[in-house]
Tab-separated table of C-alpha atoms and ligand atoms in Angstrom:
chain	number	residue	atom	x	y	z
A	69	MET	CA	0.344	-0.699	-0.202
A	70	ILE	CA	1.586	3.344	-0.731
A	71	ARG	CA	0.515	6.188	1.639
A	72	VAL	CA	0.861	10.293	0.902
A	73	GLU	CA	0.773	12.134	3.739
A	74	ASN	CA	0.036	15.706	4.187
A	75	LEU	CA	2.377	15.957	1.040
A	76	THR	CA	3.881	20.257	0.627
A	77	LYS	CA	6.215	21.219	-2.085
A	78	TYR	CA	7.207	24.575	-2.412
A	79	TYR	CA	9.289	25.182	-5.727
A	80	GLY	CA	11.545	28.411	-4.389
A	81	ASP	CA	7.620	30.965	-3.516
A	82	VAL	CA	5.761	28.609	-5.817
A	83	CYS	CA	3.706	26.266	-4.011
A	84	ALA	CA	3.356	23.218	-6.497
A	85	ILE	CA	1.118	21.219	-4.397
A	86	LYS	CA	-0.077	21.000	-0.035
A	87	GLU	CA	-1.195	19.066	2.539
A	88	VAL	CA	-1.855	16.205	-0.608
A	89	ASP	CA	-3.214	12.862	1.128
A	90	PHE	CA	-3.597	9.774	0.104
A	91	THR	CA	-3.720	6.008	-0.351
A	92	VAL	CA	-3.481	3.785	-2.607
A	93	HIS	CA	-3.909	0.001	-2.282
A	94	ASP	CA	-2.488	-2.640	-3.226
A	95	GLY	CA	-3.710	-4.604	-6.981
A	96	GLU	CA	-6.062	-1.175	-7.995
A	97	ILE	CA	-4.897	1.336	-10.444
A	98	LEU	CA	-5.637	4.370	-9.375
A	99	GLY	CA	-5.973	7.232	-11.747
A	100	PHE	CA	-4.541	10.803	-11.048
A	101	LEU	CA	-6.648	13.670	-12.395
A	102	GLY	CA	-6.417	17.167	-12.341
A	103	PRO	CA	-5.820	19.975	-14.992
A	104	ASN	CA	-2.288	21.140	-16.141
A	105	GLY	CA	-0.362	22.874	-13.118
A	106	ALA	CA	-2.833	21.032	-10.684
A	107	GLY	CA	0.998	19.256	-9.088
A	108	LYS	CA	0.373	15.735	-10.993
A	109	THR	CA	4.082	15.456	-11.999
A	110	THR	CA	5.113	17.158	-8.811
A	111	THR	CA	3.902	14.241	-6.551
A	112	LEU	CA	4.362	11.615	-8.943
A	113	ARG	CA	7.844	12.886	-8.382
A	114	ILE	CA	8.126	12.836	-4.752
A	115	ILE	CA	6.406	9.060	-4.752
A	116	THR	CA	8.773	7.923	-7.167
A	117	THR	CA	11.995	9.492	-5.251
A	118	TYR	CA	13.342	11.799	-7.804
A	119	LEU	CA	12.348	14.521	-5.809
A	120	ALA	CA	12.302	15.704	-1.892
A	121	PRO	CA	9.219	17.322	-0.572
A	122	THR	CA	9.205	20.439	1.285
A	123	SER	CA	7.133	18.575	3.921
A	124	GLY	CA	4.661	15.510	4.493
A	125	ALA	CA	5.850	11.909	3.849
A	126	VAL	CA	5.435	8.607	1.747
A	127	TYR	CA	5.108	4.982	2.768
A	128	ILE	CA	5.179	2.070	0.945
A	129	ASP	CA	4.101	-0.916	3.222
A	130	ASP	CA	4.903	1.189	6.101
A	131	LEU	CA	8.342	1.750	4.914
A	132	ASP	CA	9.006	5.847	4.674
A	133	ILE	CA	10.905	6.654	1.127
A	134	ALA	CA	12.859	9.168	2.614
A	135	GLU	CA	14.940	6.387	4.806
A	136	HIS	CA	14.465	3.352	2.562
A	137	SER	CA	14.704	5.036	-0.988
A	138	ALA	CA	17.277	2.867	-2.588
A	139	GLU	CA	15.095	-0.519	-1.818
A	140	LEU	CA	11.773	1.189	-2.435
A	141	ARG	CA	13.106	2.390	-5.855
A	142	ALA	CA	13.978	-1.256	-6.934
A	143	ARG	CA	10.690	-1.561	-6.695
A	144	ILE	CA	8.779	0.908	-8.573
A	145	GLY	CA	8.847	1.271	-12.019
A	146	TYR	CA	8.483	4.759	-12.939
A	147	LEU	CA	7.294	6.169	-16.499
A	148	PRO	CA	8.025	9.890	-16.846
A	149	GLU	CA	6.058	12.741	-18.466
A	150	LEU	CA	7.183	13.145	-21.768
A	151	ASN	CA	8.668	9.879	-22.287
A	152	PRO	CA	13.067	11.189	-22.833
A	153	LEU	CA	14.277	8.202	-24.304
A	154	TYR	CA	17.258	8.987	-26.249
A	155	SER	CA	16.240	9.156	-30.172
A	156	GLU	CA	19.138	7.258	-31.807
A	157	MET	CA	19.251	4.689	-29.714
A	158	PRO	CA	17.848	0.856	-30.853
A	159	ALA	CA	15.142	-0.308	-28.586
A	160	TYR	CA	17.475	-2.806	-26.721
A	161	ASP	CA	20.409	-0.095	-25.824
A	162	LEU	CA	17.604	1.416	-23.950
A	163	LEU	CA	16.734	-1.630	-22.371
A	164	VAL	CA	20.247	-2.832	-21.720
A	165	PHE	CA	20.874	0.963	-20.013
A	166	ALA	CA	17.559	0.272	-17.914
A	167	ALA	CA	18.756	-2.717	-17.168
A	168	SER	CA	22.425	-1.594	-16.088
A	169	ALA	CA	21.165	0.938	-14.080
A	170	ARG	CA	19.486	-1.387	-11.737
A	171	ALA	CA	22.237	-4.022	-11.997
A	172	ILE	CA	20.386	-6.537	-14.630
A	173	THR	CA	22.952	-8.006	-16.509
A	174	GLY	CA	23.790	-11.072	-18.445
A	175	ARG	CA	21.470	-13.929	-17.787
A	176	ARG	CA	19.065	-12.081	-15.883
A	177	PHE	CA	18.683	-9.382	-18.390
A	178	LYS	CA	17.747	-12.126	-20.145
A	179	GLU	CA	15.235	-12.879	-18.820
A	180	ALA	CA	14.027	-9.506	-17.812
A	181	LEU	CA	13.703	-8.763	-21.300
A	182	GLY	CA	12.177	-11.722	-22.612
A	183	GLY	CA	9.493	-11.201	-19.868
A	184	VAL	CA	8.879	-6.968	-20.913
A	185	MET	CA	9.108	-8.039	-25.037
A	186	GLU	CA	5.608	-10.178	-24.105
A	187	THR	CA	4.614	-8.250	-21.681
A	188	CYS	CA	5.039	-4.780	-23.676
A	189	GLY	CA	4.440	-6.117	-26.792
A	190	VAL	CA	7.954	-4.958	-28.350
A	191	ARG	CA	9.945	-7.656	-29.898
A	192	GLU	CA	9.605	-6.093	-33.253
A	193	VAL	CA	10.883	-2.811	-32.887
A	194	LEU	CA	13.565	-3.981	-30.356
A	195	HIS	CA	16.777	-3.461	-32.829
A	196	ARG	CA	15.228	-0.253	-34.701
A	197	PRO	CA	16.179	3.736	-33.555
A	198	VAL	CA	13.407	4.926	-30.708
A	199	GLY	CA	13.427	8.219	-33.460
A	200	GLU	CA	12.331	6.142	-35.820
A	201	LEU	CA	9.547	4.482	-33.873
A	202	SER	CA	5.601	5.508	-33.931
A	203	LYS	CA	4.384	7.202	-30.279
A	204	GLY	CA	2.698	4.585	-29.502
A	205	TYR	CA	5.732	2.288	-29.773
A	206	ARG	CA	7.879	4.412	-28.089
A	207	GLN	CA	5.762	4.618	-25.188
A	208	ARG	CA	5.683	0.818	-25.196
A	209	VAL	CA	10.037	0.897	-24.913
A	210	GLY	CA	9.634	3.593	-22.165
A	211	LEU	CA	6.854	1.513	-20.602
A	212	ALA	CA	9.329	-1.774	-21.305
A	213	MET	CA	12.040	-0.351	-19.766
A	214	ALA	CA	10.454	1.427	-16.286
A	215	MET	CA	9.348	-2.724	-15.867
A	216	ILE	CA	12.564	-3.907	-16.730
A	217	HIS	CA	13.057	-4.997	-13.427
A	218	ASP	CA	9.800	-6.206	-12.659
A	219	PRO	CA	8.170	-3.888	-10.212
A	220	GLU	CA	4.838	-4.306	-8.119
A	221	ILE	CA	4.173	-0.373	-8.695
A	222	LEU	CA	4.331	1.192	-11.297
A	223	ILE	CA	3.803	4.848	-11.842
A	224	MET	CA	2.625	6.499	-15.087
A	225	ASP	CA	3.062	10.246	-15.779
A	226	GLU	CA	0.190	11.345	-18.859
A	227	PRO	CA	1.644	8.072	-20.763
A	228	SER	CA	-1.245	8.147	-23.483
A	229	ALA	CA	-0.061	12.159	-24.031
A	230	GLY	CA	0.332	11.958	-27.493
A	231	LEU	CA	-1.055	9.329	-29.047
A	232	ASP	CA	-3.340	9.014	-31.435
A	233	PRO	CA	-7.084	7.148	-30.110
A	234	ASN	CA	-6.123	3.618	-32.057
A	235	GLN	CA	-2.697	4.314	-29.648
A	236	ILE	CA	-4.570	5.245	-26.815
A	237	ALA	CA	-6.829	2.236	-26.906
A	238	GLU	CA	-4.134	-0.244	-26.982
A	239	ILE	CA	-2.191	1.534	-24.438
A	240	ARG	CA	-5.149	1.484	-22.502
A	241	ALA	CA	-5.119	-2.335	-22.700
A	242	LEU	CA	-1.982	-2.762	-22.169
A	243	ILE	CA	-2.154	-1.070	-18.810
A	244	LYS	CA	-5.415	-2.595	-17.960
A	245	GLU	CA	-3.641	-5.593	-18.158
A	246	LEU	CA	-0.803	-4.716	-15.979
A	247	GLY	CA	-3.301	-3.530	-13.228
A	248	LYS	CA	-4.343	-7.282	-12.955
A	249	GLU	CA	-0.788	-7.765	-11.212
A	250	LYS	CA	0.230	-4.573	-9.470
A	251	THR	CA	-0.218	-1.429	-8.193
A	252	VAL	CA	-0.737	1.714	-10.405
A	253	ILE	CA	-0.595	4.970	-10.390
A	254	ILE	CA	-1.910	6.730	-13.696
A	255	SER	CA	-1.796	10.419	-14.048
A	256	SER	CA	-4.076	12.610	-16.533
A	257	HIS	CA	-5.517	15.624	-17.391
A	258	ILE	CA	-8.312	14.736	-19.691
A	259	LEU	CA	-10.996	12.533	-17.812
A	260	GLN	CA	-12.412	9.487	-19.733
A	261	GLU	CA	-8.488	8.534	-20.079
A	262	VAL	CA	-8.442	7.288	-16.340
A	263	GLN	CA	-11.922	6.746	-16.024
A	264	ALA	CA	-11.773	3.880	-18.753
A	265	MET	CA	-8.987	2.030	-16.184
A	266	ALA	CA	-8.477	2.926	-13.106
A	267	ASP	CA	-10.694	1.434	-9.979
A	268	ARG	CA	-10.576	4.902	-7.823
A	269	MET	CA	-9.345	8.394	-8.955
A	270	VAL	CA	-8.028	10.993	-6.856
A	271	ILE	CA	-9.091	15.055	-8.060
A	272	LEU	CA	-6.520	17.484	-8.109
A	273	ASN	CA	-6.603	21.045	-8.878
A	274	LYS	CA	-4.288	24.291	-7.283
A	275	GLY	CA	-1.769	21.516	-5.479
A	276	GLN	CA	-4.993	20.271	-3.215
A	277	VAL	CA	-7.372	17.030	-3.835
A	278	VAL	CA	-10.609	18.543	-4.631
A	279	ALA	CA	-11.865	14.957	-4.325
A	280	ASP	CA	-11.011	11.117	-3.887
A	281	GLY	CA	-13.201	7.913	-4.666
A	282	THR	CA	-14.803	5.393	-7.241
A	283	THR	CA	-17.079	7.075	-10.261
A	284	THR	CA	-20.100	5.638	-8.037
A	285	GLU	CA	-18.933	7.026	-4.758
A	286	LEU	CA	-17.781	10.594	-6.505
A	287	MET	CA	-21.274	10.828	-8.059
A	288	ALA	CA	-23.083	10.367	-5.363
A	289	GLY	CA	-21.913	13.297	-3.143
A	290	PHE	CA	-22.035	15.179	-6.422
A	291	GLN	CA	-25.439	17.758	-7.143
A	292	GLY	CA	-25.495	18.156	-10.732
A	293	LYS	CA	-27.585	19.419	-12.702
A	294	ALA	CA	-29.961	16.917	-15.160
A	295	GLN	CA	-30.584	18.590	-19.129
A	296	LEU	CA	-33.665	17.670	-20.755
A	297	THR	CA	-34.509	18.452	-24.025
A	298	LEU	CA	-38.224	18.997	-25.666
A	299	GLU	CA	-39.062	19.188	-29.066
A	300	VAL	CA	-42.907	20.681	-28.831
A	301	LYS	CA	-45.644	22.056	-31.433
A	302	ASN	CA	-47.600	24.635	-30.047
A	303	ALA	CA	-45.812	26.250	-27.237
A	304	THR	CA	-46.489	29.946	-26.696
A	305	GLU	CA	-44.818	32.240	-24.696
A	306	ASP	CA	-47.275	32.453	-22.233
A	307	SER	CA	-47.077	28.407	-21.692
A	308	VAL	CA	-43.515	28.207	-21.324
A	309	GLN	CA	-42.693	30.984	-18.826
A	310	GLY	CA	-45.425	28.892	-17.254
A	311	LEU	CA	-43.863	25.713	-16.632
A	312	ALA	CA	-40.668	27.142	-14.629
A	313	VAL	CA	-43.894	29.096	-12.814
A	314	ARG	CA	-45.431	25.713	-11.870
A	315	PHE	CA	-41.877	24.682	-11.451
A	316	PRO	CA	-39.564	26.300	-9.910
A	317	GLU	CA	-36.953	24.113	-10.145
A	318	ILE	CA	-36.905	23.972	-13.734
A	319	ARG	CA	-34.768	26.697	-15.301
A	320	VAL	CA	-35.298	26.793	-19.020
A	321	GLN	CA	-32.075	27.167	-20.346
A	322	ASP	CA	-32.408	28.161	-24.127
A	323	GLN	CA	-35.260	28.168	-26.433
A	324	LYS	CA	-35.771	28.570	-29.845
A	325	LEU	CA	-38.235	28.025	-33.005
A	326	GLN	CA	-38.353	26.915	-36.069
A	327	ASP	CA	-40.797	25.897	-38.556
A	328	GLY	CA	-43.311	25.792	-35.644
A	329	VAL	CA	-41.008	22.924	-33.103
A	330	SER	CA	-39.813	25.205	-29.881
A	331	ARG	CA	-37.049	23.494	-29.087
A	332	LEU	CA	-36.667	23.679	-25.131
A	333	GLU	CA	-33.330	23.060	-23.396
A	334	LEU	CA	-34.229	22.455	-19.254
A	335	GLU	CA	-32.165	22.368	-16.229
A	336	TYR	CA	-32.919	20.693	-12.893
A	337	PRO	CA	-31.141	19.122	-10.192
A	338	THR	CA	-30.512	15.652	-10.262
A	339	GLY	CA	-31.619	13.387	-8.298
A	340	GLN	CA	-35.315	14.359	-9.473
A	341	ASP	CA	-36.987	12.914	-12.582
A	342	LEU	CA	-39.110	15.562	-13.731
A	343	ARG	CA	-40.516	13.823	-16.687
A	344	GLU	CA	-43.516	12.835	-15.714
A	345	GLN	CA	-44.599	16.706	-14.702
A	346	ILE	CA	-43.274	17.529	-17.540
A	347	PHE	CA	-45.377	15.294	-20.224
A	348	GLY	CA	-48.317	15.795	-18.059
A	349	TYR	CA	-48.140	20.167	-18.043
A	350	ALA	CA	-47.531	19.537	-22.080
A	351	VAL	CA	-50.867	17.906	-22.459
A	352	GLU	CA	-52.276	20.319	-20.103
A	353	SER	CA	-51.416	22.851	-22.107
A	354	SER	CA	-52.131	21.410	-25.561
A	355	TRP	CA	-48.301	21.367	-26.796
A	356	VAL	CA	-47.937	18.278	-28.943
A	357	VAL	CA	-44.576	16.461	-28.105
A	358	LEU	CA	-42.599	15.385	-30.796
A	359	GLU	CA	-38.944	14.475	-29.073
A	360	MET	CA	-38.042	14.247	-24.600
A	361	SER	CA	-34.812	13.607	-24.260
A	362	ARG	CA	-32.927	13.504	-20.761
A	363	ARG	CA	-28.853	13.889	-20.093
A	364	GLN	CA	-27.944	12.719	-16.636
A	365	ALA	CA	-25.157	15.082	-14.792
A	366	ARG	CA	-22.419	12.654	-15.322
A	367	LEU	CA	-18.461	12.294	-13.663
A	368	GLU	CA	-17.638	14.693	-16.533
A	369	ASP	CA	-19.693	17.417	-14.853
A	370	LEU	CA	-18.049	16.452	-11.565
A	371	PHE	CA	-15.055	17.032	-13.001
A	372	ARG	CA	-15.093	20.060	-14.548
A	373	SER	CA	-16.978	21.516	-11.112
A	374	LEU	CA	-13.761	20.604	-8.923
A	375	THR	CA	-11.491	21.588	-11.823
A	376	VAL	CA	-12.983	24.650	-13.502
A	377	GLU	CA	-12.319	28.366	-12.189
A	378	GLU	CA	-14.661	30.693	-12.066
A	379	GLY	CA	-15.582	32.400	-15.418
A	380	GLY	CA	-15.061	29.176	-17.200
A	381	ALA	CA	-11.216	29.287	-17.900
A	382	LEU	CA	-9.233	25.971	-17.017
A	383	ALA	CA	-6.698	26.862	-14.104
B	561	LIG	N1	10.565	23.056	-11.516
B	561	LIG	C1	9.882	24.028	-10.988
B	561	LIG	N2	10.325	25.013	-11.074
B	561	LIG	C2	9.546	25.855	-10.684
B	561	LIG	N3	7.854	25.736	-10.339
B	561	LIG	C3	7.836	24.739	-11.133
B	561	LIG	C4	9.134	23.140	-11.615
B	561	LIG	N4	7.802	22.249	-12.012
B	561	LIG	C5	6.843	22.989	-11.440
B	561	LIG	N5	6.188	23.959	-11.143
B	561	LIG	C6	5.323	24.218	-11.280
B	561	LIG	O1	4.473	23.977	-9.999
B	561	LIG	C7	2.992	23.845	-10.328
B	561	LIG	C8	2.515	21.917	-10.300
B	561	LIG	O2	2.982	21.619	-11.615
B	561	LIG	P1	3.586	20.374	-12.517
B	561	LIG	O3	4.998	20.068	-13.506
B	561	LIG	O4	3.689	19.216	-10.692
B	561	LIG	O5	1.939	20.451	-12.265
B	561	LIG	P2	1.033	19.010	-13.235
B	561	LIG	O6	-0.205	18.511	-12.763
B	561	LIG	O7	1.906	17.824	-13.804
B	561	LIG	O8	1.055	20.051	-14.663
B	561	LIG	P3	0.326	18.802	-16.465
B	561	LIG	O9	-0.707	18.459	-16.552
B	561	LIG	O10	0.457	20.521	-17.522
B	561	LIG	O11	2.227	18.120	-16.430
B	561	LIG	C9	2.810	24.275	-11.472
B	561	LIG	O12	2.220	25.781	-11.437
B	561	LIG	C10	4.523	24.495	-11.871
B	561	LIG	O13	4.136	25.642	-13.190
B	562	LIG	MG1	2.538	16.874	-15.213
């Protein structure tokens, strides 16, 4: 288990993260989410012992990483942001390099290589310079380097950044597979990317944890808005206004009239289902209902509400 406790990091006067707390359980895939500059990379670099916190601590199975860094590094694989590879080197040489940095040589290297070639699917590109590879394959090579010592913990900083949709699907499948055996942290600033893979999510905004839980847990505490689109004929201005008077929890967000058809965008708190009442009102007002469709509040809405600044710009 990884326990992150009260982690704070200042770069000079800049506070990158403040009192960050969360845990990752064994065998769990944790999605570490936040907009640009939220402090994801800073936190991950501290967990992987590449950066010292200003205050706070990280424990892996109750061992303080500050006191046991060499021992714990051997148990962690880290795929850094932007996966900095030496582009002129063949994948094979990079793997030799990554292994020798961990004193894995000779027969042990051959075994380790066999393992990562299989899991990361890099066999066919082993002897090509990584600079010539597609981004998806480069990411696989980076992952193979991070895993050459068969770590039980895998930490990946934005592993699908810059990949095309097919490559994203492949890397997701690979990460999901790895997550069956390992404890995994993946960071991203895109919710959908981690939601598909993660068991649980920690959301960071401006250096602080603003949410922590499974999709279900996060949504349970979220008072979002349901949106209802209604297309009707015969709706007069008065009868539309009358709807909002009859049901004060409904807000008419938008109203358009085209070819005798009114398109109304209604919004009301989730947890209430007002479709029946709205339909009843439509009948009473002699509207002819052509379409009614509802969009429930989604995790994206929660993520936006937690990470979007007042005024709409992303932090
Ligand atoms: N070496 C540094 N010196 C000064 N400030 C830094 C340094 N590294 C990061 N920061 C600042 O710390 C904050 C957190 O940065 P960090 O890179 O951890 O965020 P992030 O969530 O990984 O962002 P991104 O999604 O853009 O990768 C930002 O305000 C950033 O400008
Ligand atoms: Mg980052």
